[in-house]
PDB file of C-alpha atoms in Angstrom:
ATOM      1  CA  UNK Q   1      19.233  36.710 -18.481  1.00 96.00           C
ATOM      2  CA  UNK Q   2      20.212  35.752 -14.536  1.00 97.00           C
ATOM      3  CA  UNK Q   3      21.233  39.286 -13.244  1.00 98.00           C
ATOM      4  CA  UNK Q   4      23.011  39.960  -9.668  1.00 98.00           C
ATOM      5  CA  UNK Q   5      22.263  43.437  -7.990  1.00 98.00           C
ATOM      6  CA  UNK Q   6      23.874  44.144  -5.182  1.00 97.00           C
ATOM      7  CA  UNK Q   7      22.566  47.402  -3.182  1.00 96.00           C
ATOM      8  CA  UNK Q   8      24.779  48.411  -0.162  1.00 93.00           C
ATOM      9  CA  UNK Q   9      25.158  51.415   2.080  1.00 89.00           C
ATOM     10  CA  UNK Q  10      23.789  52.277   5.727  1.00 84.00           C
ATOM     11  CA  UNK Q  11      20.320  52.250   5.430  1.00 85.00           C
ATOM     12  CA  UNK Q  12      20.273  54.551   9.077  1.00 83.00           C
ATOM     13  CA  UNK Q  13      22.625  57.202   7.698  1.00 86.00           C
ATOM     14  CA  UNK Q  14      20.311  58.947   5.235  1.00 77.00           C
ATOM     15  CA  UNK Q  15      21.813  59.507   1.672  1.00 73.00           C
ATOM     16  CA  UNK Q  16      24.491  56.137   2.226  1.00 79.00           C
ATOM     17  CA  UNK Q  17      20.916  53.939   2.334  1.00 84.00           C
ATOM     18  CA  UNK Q  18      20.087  55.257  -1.140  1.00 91.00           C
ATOM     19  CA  UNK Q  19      20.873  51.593  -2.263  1.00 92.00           C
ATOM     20  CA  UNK Q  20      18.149  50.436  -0.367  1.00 94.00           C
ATOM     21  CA  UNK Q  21      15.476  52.420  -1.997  1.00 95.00           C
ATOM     22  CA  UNK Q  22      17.413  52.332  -5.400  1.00 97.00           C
ATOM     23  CA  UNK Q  23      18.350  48.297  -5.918  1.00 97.00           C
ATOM     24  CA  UNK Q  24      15.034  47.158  -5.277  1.00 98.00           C
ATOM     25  CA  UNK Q  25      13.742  49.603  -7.702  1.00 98.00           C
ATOM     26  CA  UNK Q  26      16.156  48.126 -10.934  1.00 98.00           C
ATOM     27  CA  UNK Q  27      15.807  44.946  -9.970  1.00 98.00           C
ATOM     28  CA  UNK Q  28      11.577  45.444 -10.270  1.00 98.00           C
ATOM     29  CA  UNK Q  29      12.355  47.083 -13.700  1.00 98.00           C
ATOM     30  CA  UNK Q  30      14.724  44.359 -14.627  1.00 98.00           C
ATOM     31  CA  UNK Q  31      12.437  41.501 -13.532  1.00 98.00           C
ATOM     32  CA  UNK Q  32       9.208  43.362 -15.658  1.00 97.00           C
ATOM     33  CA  UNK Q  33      11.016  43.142 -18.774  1.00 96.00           C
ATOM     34  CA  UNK Q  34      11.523  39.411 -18.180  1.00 97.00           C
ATOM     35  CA  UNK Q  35      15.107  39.503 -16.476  1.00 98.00           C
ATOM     36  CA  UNK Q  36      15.499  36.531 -12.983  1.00 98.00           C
ATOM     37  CA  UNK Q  37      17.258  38.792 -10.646  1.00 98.00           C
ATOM     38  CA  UNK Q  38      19.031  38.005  -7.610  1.00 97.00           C
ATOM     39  CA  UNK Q  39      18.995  40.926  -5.266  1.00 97.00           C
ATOM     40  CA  UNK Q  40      21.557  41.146  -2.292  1.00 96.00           C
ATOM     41  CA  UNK Q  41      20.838  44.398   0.359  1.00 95.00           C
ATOM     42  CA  UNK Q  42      24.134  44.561   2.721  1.00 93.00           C
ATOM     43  CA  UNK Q  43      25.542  47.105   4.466  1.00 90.00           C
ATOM     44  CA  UNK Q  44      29.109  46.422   2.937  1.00 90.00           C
ATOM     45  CA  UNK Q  45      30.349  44.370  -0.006  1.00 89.00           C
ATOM     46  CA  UNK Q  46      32.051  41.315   1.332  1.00 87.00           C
ATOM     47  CA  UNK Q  47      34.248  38.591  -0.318  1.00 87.00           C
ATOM     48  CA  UNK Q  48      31.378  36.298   0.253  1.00 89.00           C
ATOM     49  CA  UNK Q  49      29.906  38.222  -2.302  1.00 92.00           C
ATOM     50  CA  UNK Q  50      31.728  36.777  -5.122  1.00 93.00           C
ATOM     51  CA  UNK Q  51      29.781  33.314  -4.401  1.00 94.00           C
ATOM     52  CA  UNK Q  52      26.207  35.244  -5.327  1.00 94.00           C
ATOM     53  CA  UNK Q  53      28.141  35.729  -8.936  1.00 95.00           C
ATOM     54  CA  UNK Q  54      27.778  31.979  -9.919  1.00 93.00           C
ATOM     55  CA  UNK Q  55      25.021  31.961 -12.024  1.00 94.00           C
ATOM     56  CA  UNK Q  56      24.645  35.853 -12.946  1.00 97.00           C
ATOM     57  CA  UNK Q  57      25.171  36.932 -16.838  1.00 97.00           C
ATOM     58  CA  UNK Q  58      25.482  40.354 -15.583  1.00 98.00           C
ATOM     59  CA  UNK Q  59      26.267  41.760 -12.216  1.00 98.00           C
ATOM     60  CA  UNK Q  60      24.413  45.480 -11.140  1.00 98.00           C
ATOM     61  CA  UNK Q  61      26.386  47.562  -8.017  1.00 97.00           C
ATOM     62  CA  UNK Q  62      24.407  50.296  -6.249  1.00 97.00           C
ATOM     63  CA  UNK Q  63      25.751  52.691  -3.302  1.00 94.00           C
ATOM     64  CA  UNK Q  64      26.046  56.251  -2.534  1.00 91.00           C
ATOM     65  CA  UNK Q  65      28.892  58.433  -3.078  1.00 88.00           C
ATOM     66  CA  UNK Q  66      30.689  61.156  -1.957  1.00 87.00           C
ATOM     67  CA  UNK Q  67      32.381  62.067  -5.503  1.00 86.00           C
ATOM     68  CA  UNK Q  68      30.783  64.912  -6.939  1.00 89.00           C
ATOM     69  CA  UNK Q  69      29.421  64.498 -10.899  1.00 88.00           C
ATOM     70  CA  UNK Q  70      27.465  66.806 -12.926  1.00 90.00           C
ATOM     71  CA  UNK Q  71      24.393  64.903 -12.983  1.00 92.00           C
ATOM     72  CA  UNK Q  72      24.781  64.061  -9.246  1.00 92.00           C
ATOM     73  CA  UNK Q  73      24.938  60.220 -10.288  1.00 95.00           C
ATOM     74  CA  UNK Q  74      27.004  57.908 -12.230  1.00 95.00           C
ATOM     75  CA  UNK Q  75      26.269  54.867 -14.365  1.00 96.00           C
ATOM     76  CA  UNK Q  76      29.171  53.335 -15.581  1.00 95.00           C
ATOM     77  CA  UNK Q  77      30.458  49.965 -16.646  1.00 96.00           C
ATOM     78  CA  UNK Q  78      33.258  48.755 -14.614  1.00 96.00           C
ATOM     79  CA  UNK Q  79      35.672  45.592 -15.055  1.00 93.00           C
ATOM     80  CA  UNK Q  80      37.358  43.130 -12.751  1.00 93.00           C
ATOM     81  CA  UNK Q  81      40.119  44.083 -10.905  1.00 88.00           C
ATOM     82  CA  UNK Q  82      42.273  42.383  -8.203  1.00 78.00           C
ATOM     83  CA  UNK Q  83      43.402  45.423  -6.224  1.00 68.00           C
ATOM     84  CA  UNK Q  84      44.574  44.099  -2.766  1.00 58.00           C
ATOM     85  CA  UNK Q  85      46.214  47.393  -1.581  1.00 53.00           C
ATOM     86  CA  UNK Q  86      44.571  48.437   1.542  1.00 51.00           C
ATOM     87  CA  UNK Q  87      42.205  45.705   1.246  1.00 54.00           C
ATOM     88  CA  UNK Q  88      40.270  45.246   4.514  1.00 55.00           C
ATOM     89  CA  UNK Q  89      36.258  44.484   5.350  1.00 54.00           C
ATOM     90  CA  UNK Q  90      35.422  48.155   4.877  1.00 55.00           C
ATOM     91  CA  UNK Q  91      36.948  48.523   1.272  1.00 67.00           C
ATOM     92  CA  UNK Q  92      35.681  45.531  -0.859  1.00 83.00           C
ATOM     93  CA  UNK Q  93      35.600  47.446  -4.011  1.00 90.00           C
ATOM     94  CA  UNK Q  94      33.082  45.925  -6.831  1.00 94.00           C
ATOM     95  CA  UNK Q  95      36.051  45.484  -8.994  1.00 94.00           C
ATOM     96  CA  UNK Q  96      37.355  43.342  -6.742  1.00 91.00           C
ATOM     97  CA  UNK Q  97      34.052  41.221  -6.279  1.00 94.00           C
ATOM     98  CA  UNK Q  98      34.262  40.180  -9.867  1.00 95.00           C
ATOM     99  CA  UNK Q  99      37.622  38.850 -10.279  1.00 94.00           C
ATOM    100  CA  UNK Q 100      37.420  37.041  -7.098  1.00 93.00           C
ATOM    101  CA  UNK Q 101      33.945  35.862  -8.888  1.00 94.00           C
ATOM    102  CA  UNK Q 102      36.134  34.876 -11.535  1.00 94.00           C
ATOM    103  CA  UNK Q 103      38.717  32.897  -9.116  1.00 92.00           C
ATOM    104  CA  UNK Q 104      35.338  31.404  -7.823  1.00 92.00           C
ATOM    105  CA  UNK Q 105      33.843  30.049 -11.146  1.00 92.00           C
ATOM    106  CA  UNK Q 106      35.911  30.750 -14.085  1.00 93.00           C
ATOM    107  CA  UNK Q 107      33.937  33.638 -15.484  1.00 93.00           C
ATOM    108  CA  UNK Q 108      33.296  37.491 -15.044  1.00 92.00           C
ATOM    109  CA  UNK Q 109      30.435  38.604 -16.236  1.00 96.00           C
ATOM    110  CA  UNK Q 110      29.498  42.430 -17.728  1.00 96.00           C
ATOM    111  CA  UNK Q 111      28.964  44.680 -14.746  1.00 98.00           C
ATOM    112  CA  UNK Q 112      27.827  48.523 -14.090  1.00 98.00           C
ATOM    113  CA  UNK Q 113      28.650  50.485 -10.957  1.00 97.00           C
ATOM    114  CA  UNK Q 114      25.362  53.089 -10.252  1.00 97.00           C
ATOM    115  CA  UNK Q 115      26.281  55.210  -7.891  1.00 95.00           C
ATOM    116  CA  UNK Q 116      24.224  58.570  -6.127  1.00 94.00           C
ATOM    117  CA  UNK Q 117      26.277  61.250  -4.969  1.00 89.00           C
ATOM    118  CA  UNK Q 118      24.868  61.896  -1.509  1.00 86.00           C
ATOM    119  CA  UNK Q 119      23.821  65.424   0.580  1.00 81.00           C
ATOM    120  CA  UNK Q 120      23.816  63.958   4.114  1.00 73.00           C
ATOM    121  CA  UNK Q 121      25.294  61.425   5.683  1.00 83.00           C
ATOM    122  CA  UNK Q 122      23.892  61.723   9.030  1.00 81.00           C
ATOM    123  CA  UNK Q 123      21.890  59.610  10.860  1.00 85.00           C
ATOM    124  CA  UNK Q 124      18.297  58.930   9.461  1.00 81.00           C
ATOM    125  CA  UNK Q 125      16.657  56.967   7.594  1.00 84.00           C
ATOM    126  CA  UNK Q 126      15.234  59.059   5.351  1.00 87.00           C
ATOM    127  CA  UNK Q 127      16.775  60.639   1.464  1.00 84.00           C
ATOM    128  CA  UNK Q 128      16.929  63.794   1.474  1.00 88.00           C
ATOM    129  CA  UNK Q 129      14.635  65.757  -1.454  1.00 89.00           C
ATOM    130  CA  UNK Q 130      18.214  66.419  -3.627  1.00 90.00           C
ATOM    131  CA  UNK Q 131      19.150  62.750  -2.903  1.00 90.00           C
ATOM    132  CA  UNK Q 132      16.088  61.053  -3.848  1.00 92.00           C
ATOM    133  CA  UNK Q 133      15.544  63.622  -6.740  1.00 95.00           C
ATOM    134  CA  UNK Q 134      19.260  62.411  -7.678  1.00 95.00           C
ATOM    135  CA  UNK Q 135      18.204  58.497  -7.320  1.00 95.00           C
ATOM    136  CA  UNK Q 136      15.341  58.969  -9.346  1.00 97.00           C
ATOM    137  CA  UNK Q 137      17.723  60.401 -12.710  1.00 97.00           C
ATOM    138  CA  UNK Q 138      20.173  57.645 -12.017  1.00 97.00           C
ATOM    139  CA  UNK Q 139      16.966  55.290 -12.784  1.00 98.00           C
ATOM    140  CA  UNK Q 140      15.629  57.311 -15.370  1.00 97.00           C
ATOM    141  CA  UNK Q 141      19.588  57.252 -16.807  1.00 97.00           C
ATOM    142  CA  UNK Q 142      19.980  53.162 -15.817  1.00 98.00           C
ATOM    143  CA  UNK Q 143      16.837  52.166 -17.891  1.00 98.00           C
ATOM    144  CA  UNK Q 144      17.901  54.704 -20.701  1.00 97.00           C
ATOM    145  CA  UNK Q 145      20.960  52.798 -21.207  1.00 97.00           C
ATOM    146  CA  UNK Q 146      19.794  49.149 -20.617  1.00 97.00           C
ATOM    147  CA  UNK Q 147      17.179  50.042 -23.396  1.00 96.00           C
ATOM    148  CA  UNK Q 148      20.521  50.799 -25.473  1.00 95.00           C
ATOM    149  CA  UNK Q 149      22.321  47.528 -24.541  1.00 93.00           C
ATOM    150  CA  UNK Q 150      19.501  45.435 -25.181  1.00 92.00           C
ATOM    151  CA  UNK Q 151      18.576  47.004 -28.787  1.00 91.00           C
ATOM    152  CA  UNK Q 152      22.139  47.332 -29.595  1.00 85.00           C
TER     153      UNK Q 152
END
């Protein structure tokens, strides 16, 4: 299956880089179990974005987050969505990524949103231990559930 990640964040303020350490991380676990992944590390989604979507079967967005969740992470599977209120270089949402990817080429393809809820967002380039102990359940959780999907 051709599989898009996209991991993005500020790799200098601490917990918002947890896409960085993260992405790379699924996208090793994807390509092991005989996945070809295209990975994309930015430090914002952009519309250009949409054009990586050509060939992907399934489309993987990492980032931090500032919403708080019980497990301190989220894995959820999110659909397109052309939301152009407020829409500016700073808010490219991942919703919005796949129907423009779907203006682009005619199709959308399945798509989860991972995200980390973050400690600190100061600068640093380092997780802090709750963050990366947080990153580490949201893989244990991600490769839980693509287990699922593929032996559903």
């Amino acid at each position: 299956m051709n599989i898009t990640i996209f991991g993005y964040g500020n790799d200098s303020r601490m917990a918002d880089g947890v896409a960085f350490s993260l992405a790379p991380r699924i996208s090793g676990y994807l390509e092991e179990r005989g996945h070809k992944v295209n990975l994309s590390l930015e430090h914002q989604l952009l519309p250009e974005s949409a054009v990586d979507l050509e060939e992907a079967e399934f489309a993987i967005f990492v980032d931090a987050s500032v919403e708080k969740s019980e497990e301190g992470f989220r894995v959820r599977r999110i659909e397109a969505r052309e939301v152009f209120e407020g829409l500016n270089l700073h808010s490219v949402s991942p919703e919005w990524i796949l129907a423009m990817g779907a203006r682009l080429h005619g199709k959308v393809p399945a798509a989860w949103l991972v995200t980390v809820e973050g400690e600190l967002f100061d600068f640093g380039e380092e997780l802090t231990p709750l963050c990366a102990e947080r990153m580490e359940r949201a893989l244990s959780a991600f490769m839980k559930l693509w287990e699922e999907r593929e032996n559903a």
